[in-house]
Amino acid sequence: MPDDVLHDFSPRYQGSSFEQMVETFKGSFGPFAASPAGSARNFHWKTDFCSDGTATMITSHFSSEWSASAEPETPQWLSVMFPRSGAINIALGREIVEGTPGKLLLAANHEAERFFVRGEPHLSDVLRLNWTMIMRKFAAILDTPLVGALELSPVVDLATPSGQLIGRLAQTIIVGMRDDGPLLRSPIAMAHLTDAFADLMLRSIPHRFSHFLDKKAGLIAPWHVRQAIEYMQVNIALPFSMQTVAEEIGVSVRALETGFRAFRATTPAAFLRTMRLRAAREDLLDASNRQSVRDICLKWGFFHFGRFSALYKAAYGEAPSKTRKRAP
C-alpha cells in the first residue's frame, strides 16, 4: 500500500503518552519491556491491529523513537517488518541490523535482544506469525523438531526472486487482513497463505539449519531411521532404551547412531529427548491439564527436575513454570 495511504490510515487506538501506548500493546500482546528515547509524555502514536490467532497485522505511526524487548513471559512469534518511514533496528548479539524503507526484516522476538523504532515520525507494517506454526513447518520440512534458536538471516534481499516472492506474499497477507479484511473471514485461505510463507521462508532464507535442507534435497533418510522415529512416536510415553529401538527394527545400535547423525544431525537419544520436551510443553500449555510441573516432568521421563528445567529453557527460552503460567 502506498505510503500516503498509510499516513491516512484510520487507527483504532491512539494517544499522546508512551505509557498509554505500552499498556495498549500489553493488553493485546502480553508483557514486554519498553522505554522511550525521549519524553514519555509528549509521545503521539496511533495504531491498528487485527489477528486470526496465528497471524497478527499491525500498522503503527509514532512521533518519537522508542525501543522494546521480549520478557520471559512474552509469547513467541516471528516478526516480519516493513518500515515505511524511519527505520527499525534489531540488536542480535553484537550486531545491529537496520531496516529502512524498501527492506524487509525477519526476527524471532525471543532471539533478538532489542528492537529499536527509529525516525520522527516512524511508520511501519508488521506481520507477526505464531512461533508454534513456524516450529511445525520446520518439523514438517526437516523431519525433526526445532530446538534452540533458528537464527534466521534478518534482512531479506528484495532484489532476488525468492526475496521478491516472500515480500509480496507477506504484503498480500497484510493487505488481506487490514481493516478487518477478507482474509479474516477466510480461514482456509489464511491458513494456506501463512503456511506458504513459512515454507518459502524456511527453504530460501538462510538460517542455522539451512545446510540440512541442501542435504535433504538429495538424500532420503534410510528405512531404519524412519522406522526408529515411528517407534519413538508410538511409544513416546513408555520407558525404553536405544538398544530396545535397535532390536525392534532389526539393526545395531551403532547403525542407528550413524543413521541419525547423518540424516538428522543428532543422536537417537537426543532426538527422543526433544520429542519428549515438546510433549511436556504441550502438557504445560494445556489449561485442562491439572498436573504439576514436576509431575509432567516425571511423566515424560525426566527424573531430574533441575536437568529438565535447564533443557527446557535452552529449547524454549523460558522456564517450565513460566510456560505453565501462560496456559490460557
Coordinates of C-alpha atoms in Angstrom, one line a residue:
M1 CA 0.0 0.0 0.0
P2 CA 1.4 3.5 -0.9
D3 CA 2.9 5.5 2.0
D4 CA 0.5 8.4 1.6
V5 CA -2.4 6.0 2.1
L6 CA -0.7 4.6 5.2
H7 CA -0.3 8.0 6.7
D8 CA -4.1 8.5 6.5
F9 CA -5.0 5.1 7.9
S10 CA -7.8 5.1 10.5
P11 CA -6.4 3.8 13.8
R12 CA -8.5 2.0 16.4
Y13 CA -6.1 3.1 19.1
Q14 CA -4.2 6.4 19.5
G15 CA -2.9 8.6 22.3
S16 CA -0.3 11.1 23.4
S17 CA 1.7 9.3 26.1
F18 CA 4.2 6.5 25.9
E19 CA 2.7 4.7 28.9
Q20 CA -0.7 4.6 27.2
M21 CA 0.8 3.1 24.1
V22 CA 2.6 0.4 26.1
E23 CA -0.5 -0.5 28.0
T24 CA -2.5 -0.8 24.8
F25 CA 0.1 -3.2 23.3
K26 CA 0.5 -5.2 26.5
G27 CA -3.3 -5.6 26.8
S28 CA -3.3 -7.3 23.4
F29 CA 0.1 -9.0 23.0
G30 CA 1.2 -9.8 26.6
P31 CA 4.1 -8.4 28.7
F32 CA 7.3 -6.9 27.2
A33 CA 9.9 -4.3 28.2
A34 CA 9.9 -0.9 26.6
S35 CA 11.4 2.5 27.0
P36 CA 11.1 5.9 25.1
A37 CA 14.2 7.5 23.6
G38 CA 12.9 10.9 24.7
S39 CA 9.9 12.3 26.7
A40 CA 7.3 9.8 27.6
R41 CA 4.6 12.4 27.9
N42 CA 4.7 14.2 24.5
F43 CA 4.6 10.9 22.7
H44 CA 1.9 10.8 19.9
W45 CA 1.0 7.5 18.5
K46 CA -1.7 5.6 16.6
T47 CA -2.0 2.0 15.7
D48 CA -4.4 -0.5 14.2
F49 CA -4.1 -4.3 14.5
C50 CA -6.1 -7.4 13.9
S51 CA -5.4 -11.2 14.3
D52 CA -6.8 -14.6 13.5
G53 CA -4.8 -16.2 16.3
T54 CA -1.9 -17.4 14.1
A55 CA -1.2 -14.2 12.2
T56 CA -1.4 -10.6 13.5
M57 CA -1.1 -7.5 11.4
I58 CA 0.0 -4.2 13.0
T59 CA 0.2 -0.8 11.3
S60 CA 1.7 1.9 13.6
H61 CA 2.7 5.6 13.4
F62 CA 4.9 7.1 16.2
S63 CA 6.0 10.7 16.6
S64 CA 9.1 9.7 18.6
E65 CA 11.6 6.9 18.9
W66 CA 11.5 4.0 21.4
S67 CA 12.7 0.5 21.9
A68 CA 11.3 -2.8 23.2
S69 CA 12.4 -6.3 24.1
A70 CA 10.7 -9.6 24.9
E71 CA 10.4 -10.8 28.5
P72 CA 10.3 -14.5 29.5
E73 CA 6.5 -14.3 29.7
T74 CA 6.2 -12.8 26.3
P75 CA 4.5 -15.1 23.7
Q76 CA 6.9 -16.2 21.0
W77 CA 6.4 -15.1 17.4
L78 CA 8.2 -14.3 14.2
S79 CA 8.1 -10.6 13.2
V80 CA 8.0 -9.7 9.5
M81 CA 8.7 -6.0 9.4
F82 CA 8.2 -3.4 6.7
P83 CA 9.5 0.1 7.7
R84 CA 7.6 2.8 5.7
S85 CA 9.3 5.9 7.2
G86 CA 12.1 6.0 9.7
A87 CA 13.8 2.6 10.4
I88 CA 13.7 -0.5 12.6
N89 CA 16.9 -1.6 14.2
I90 CA 17.4 -5.1 15.7
A91 CA 20.1 -6.0 18.2
L92 CA 21.2 -9.5 17.6
G93 CA 24.2 -10.3 19.8
R94 CA 26.9 -7.8 19.0
E95 CA 25.3 -7.0 15.6
I96 CA 22.8 -4.2 15.0
V97 CA 20.7 -4.8 11.9
E98 CA 19.0 -1.8 10.3
G99 CA 15.8 -1.9 8.3
T100 CA 14.8 1.1 6.2
P101 CA 12.0 1.7 3.7
G102 CA 12.4 -0.8 0.9
K103 CA 13.8 -3.5 3.1
L104 CA 12.1 -6.4 4.8
L105 CA 13.3 -7.6 8.2
L106 CA 12.7 -11.0 9.9
A107 CA 13.3 -11.7 13.6
A108 CA 12.1 -14.2 16.2
N109 CA 11.2 -11.9 19.2
H110 CA 12.9 -14.1 21.7
E111 CA 16.1 -14.3 19.7
A112 CA 16.5 -10.5 19.4
E113 CA 18.0 -8.7 22.3
R114 CA 16.1 -5.5 21.5
F115 CA 14.1 -3.8 18.8
F116 CA 14.6 0.0 18.1
V117 CA 11.9 2.0 16.5
R118 CA 13.7 4.9 14.7
G119 CA 12.5 8.0 12.9
E120 CA 10.4 11.0 13.8
P121 CA 7.9 10.2 12.6
H122 CA 8.0 6.5 12.2
L123 CA 5.6 4.4 10.1
S124 CA 5.6 0.6 9.6
D125 CA 3.7 -2.5 8.9
V126 CA 4.5 -5.6 11.0
L127 CA 3.2 -9.1 10.4
R128 CA 3.6 -11.5 13.4
L129 CA 3.3 -15.2 12.9
N130 CA 2.8 -17.6 15.9
W131 CA 6.1 -19.4 16.6
T132 CA 4.3 -22.7 17.1
M133 CA 3.3 -22.6 13.4
I134 CA 6.9 -21.9 12.4
M135 CA 8.1 -24.8 14.5
R136 CA 5.5 -27.2 13.0
K137 CA 6.5 -26.2 9.5
F138 CA 10.2 -26.6 10.4
A139 CA 9.5 -30.1 11.7
A140 CA 7.5 -31.0 8.6
I141 CA 10.3 -29.9 6.2
L142 CA 13.2 -31.3 8.1
D143 CA 11.6 -34.3 9.8
T144 CA 13.0 -33.2 13.1
P145 CA 11.7 -30.8 15.8
L146 CA 13.2 -27.3 16.1
V147 CA 15.2 -27.0 19.3
G148 CA 17.0 -23.8 20.2
A149 CA 17.4 -20.7 18.1
L150 CA 16.6 -20.7 14.4
E151 CA 18.9 -17.7 13.7
L152 CA 17.2 -16.5 10.5
S153 CA 19.1 -14.1 8.4
P154 CA 17.4 -10.9 9.4
V155 CA 17.4 -8.9 6.2
V156 CA 15.6 -10.2 3.1
D157 CA 17.1 -9.1 -0.2
L158 CA 14.0 -7.9 -2.2
A159 CA 16.1 -7.8 -5.3
T160 CA 16.3 -11.6 -5.6
P161 CA 13.4 -13.7 -7.0
S162 CA 12.8 -15.5 -3.7
G163 CA 13.1 -12.2 -1.7
Q164 CA 10.5 -10.6 -4.0
L165 CA 8.2 -13.5 -3.6
I166 CA 8.5 -13.5 0.2
G167 CA 7.9 -9.8 0.3
R168 CA 4.8 -9.9 -2.0
L169 CA 3.4 -12.9 -0.1
A170 CA 3.8 -11.1 3.2
Q171 CA 2.2 -7.9 1.7
T172 CA -0.7 -10.0 0.4
I173 CA -1.4 -11.2 3.9
I174 CA -1.1 -7.8 5.4
V175 CA -3.4 -6.1 2.8
G176 CA -5.9 -9.0 3.2
M177 CA -6.1 -8.5 6.9
R178 CA -6.0 -4.7 7.1
D179 CA -9.3 -3.0 8.2
D180 CA -10.9 -6.4 9.0
G181 CA -10.1 -7.6 5.5
P182 CA -11.4 -10.7 3.7
L183 CA -8.6 -13.0 4.9
L184 CA -10.0 -12.7 8.5
R185 CA -13.2 -14.2 7.2
S186 CA -11.5 -16.8 5.1
P187 CA -9.6 -19.2 7.5
I188 CA -8.7 -21.7 4.7
A189 CA -7.2 -19.0 2.5
M190 CA -5.4 -17.6 5.5
A191 CA -4.0 -21.0 6.5
H192 CA -2.7 -21.6 3.0
L193 CA -1.1 -18.2 2.7
T194 CA 0.7 -18.3 6.1
D195 CA 1.7 -21.9 5.5
A196 CA 3.2 -21.0 2.1
F197 CA 5.0 -18.0 3.6
A198 CA 6.6 -20.2 6.4
D199 CA 7.5 -22.9 3.9
L200 CA 9.1 -20.4 1.5
M201 CA 10.9 -18.6 4.2
L202 CA 12.4 -21.7 5.8
R203 CA 13.6 -23.0 2.4
S204 CA 15.0 -19.8 1.0
I205 CA 16.2 -17.6 3.8
P206 CA 19.5 -18.7 5.4
H207 CA 19.3 -20.0 9.0
R208 CA 21.1 -22.2 11.4
F209 CA 19.8 -25.4 9.8
S210 CA 19.9 -24.4 6.1
H211 CA 22.7 -26.9 5.3
F212 CA 20.4 -29.7 6.3
L213 CA 18.0 -28.6 3.6
D214 CA 20.7 -29.0 1.0
K215 CA 21.4 -32.5 2.3
K216 CA 17.8 -33.5 2.4
A217 CA 17.2 -32.4 -1.2
G218 CA 19.4 -35.2 -2.4
L219 CA 19.0 -37.8 0.4
I220 CA 16.1 -39.6 1.9
A221 CA 16.5 -40.9 5.4
P222 CA 17.1 -44.7 5.3
W223 CA 14.3 -47.0 6.3
H224 CA 15.8 -47.8 9.7
V225 CA 15.9 -44.1 10.7
R226 CA 12.3 -43.7 9.6
Q227 CA 11.2 -46.8 11.5
A228 CA 13.1 -45.7 14.6
I229 CA 11.3 -42.4 14.6
E230 CA 7.9 -44.1 14.1
Y231 CA 8.7 -46.4 17.0
M232 CA 9.6 -43.4 19.2
Q233 CA 6.4 -41.6 18.3
V234 CA 4.1 -44.6 19.1
N235 CA 5.9 -45.4 22.3
I236 CA 6.9 -41.9 23.4
A237 CA 5.1 -42.2 26.8
L238 CA 6.8 -45.6 27.6
P239 CA 10.2 -46.3 29.0
F240 CA 12.6 -47.8 26.5
S241 CA 16.3 -47.7 25.6
M242 CA 18.0 -47.2 22.3
Q243 CA 19.0 -50.8 22.5
T244 CA 15.3 -51.7 22.5
V245 CA 14.7 -49.4 19.5
A246 CA 17.5 -51.1 17.6
E247 CA 16.3 -54.6 18.4
E248 CA 12.7 -53.7 17.4
I249 CA 13.7 -52.5 13.9
G250 CA 16.5 -55.1 13.4
V251 CA 19.7 -53.0 13.3
S252 CA 22.6 -52.5 15.6
V253 CA 22.8 -49.5 18.0
R254 CA 25.8 -48.3 16.0
A255 CA 23.9 -48.3 12.8
L256 CA 21.1 -46.4 14.5
E257 CA 23.6 -43.8 15.8
T258 CA 25.2 -43.4 12.4
G259 CA 21.9 -43.0 10.6
F260 CA 20.6 -40.4 12.9
R261 CA 23.9 -38.4 12.9
A262 CA 24.0 -38.5 9.1
F263 CA 20.3 -37.7 8.4
R264 CA 19.1 -35.9 11.5
A265 CA 22.3 -34.3 12.7
T266 CA 21.7 -35.6 16.2
T267 CA 21.8 -38.8 18.2
P268 CA 18.7 -41.1 18.6
A269 CA 18.6 -40.4 22.3
A270 CA 18.8 -36.6 21.7
F271 CA 16.0 -36.9 19.1
L272 CA 13.8 -38.7 21.6
R273 CA 14.6 -36.2 24.3
T274 CA 13.5 -33.4 22.0
M275 CA 10.2 -35.2 21.2
R276 CA 9.5 -35.6 24.9
L277 CA 10.4 -32.0 25.7
R278 CA 7.9 -31.0 23.1
A279 CA 5.2 -33.3 24.6
A280 CA 5.9 -31.8 28.0
R281 CA 5.5 -28.3 26.6
E282 CA 2.1 -29.3 25.1
D283 CA 1.0 -30.5 28.6
L284 CA 2.3 -27.3 30.2
L285 CA 0.3 -25.2 27.8
D286 CA -2.9 -27.3 28.3
A287 CA -5.1 -25.4 30.7
S288 CA -7.2 -28.5 31.3
N289 CA -4.1 -30.5 32.5
R290 CA -4.1 -30.2 36.3
Q291 CA -0.8 -32.0 36.8
S292 CA 2.0 -30.1 38.5
V293 CA 5.1 -29.1 36.6
R294 CA 7.1 -31.7 38.4
D295 CA 4.5 -34.4 37.6
I296 CA 4.7 -33.5 33.9
C297 CA 8.4 -33.7 34.1
L298 CA 8.3 -37.2 35.5
K299 CA 5.5 -38.3 33.1
W300 CA 7.8 -37.7 30.2
G301 CA 10.8 -39.5 31.6
F302 CA 12.8 -36.6 33.1
F303 CA 13.7 -37.8 36.6
H304 CA 16.0 -34.9 37.5
F305 CA 13.9 -31.7 37.7
G306 CA 16.8 -29.3 37.5
R307 CA 18.2 -31.0 34.4
F308 CA 14.7 -30.9 32.8
S309 CA 14.3 -27.2 33.6
A310 CA 17.7 -26.5 32.0
L311 CA 17.0 -28.5 28.9
Y312 CA 13.5 -26.9 28.6
K313 CA 14.8 -23.4 28.9
A314 CA 17.5 -24.0 26.4
A315 CA 14.9 -25.3 23.9
Y316 CA 12.1 -22.8 24.5
G317 CA 13.7 -19.7 26.1
E318 CA 11.7 -19.9 29.3
A319 CA 11.4 -22.0 32.5
P320 CA 8.7 -24.6 32.5
S321 CA 6.9 -22.7 35.3
K322 CA 6.7 -19.7 33.1
T323 CA 5.1 -21.7 30.3
R324 CA 2.6 -23.1 32.9
K325 CA 1.6 -19.6 33.9
R326 CA 0.9 -18.7 30.3
A327 CA -1.6 -21.6 29.8
P328 CA -4.9 -20.0 28.7

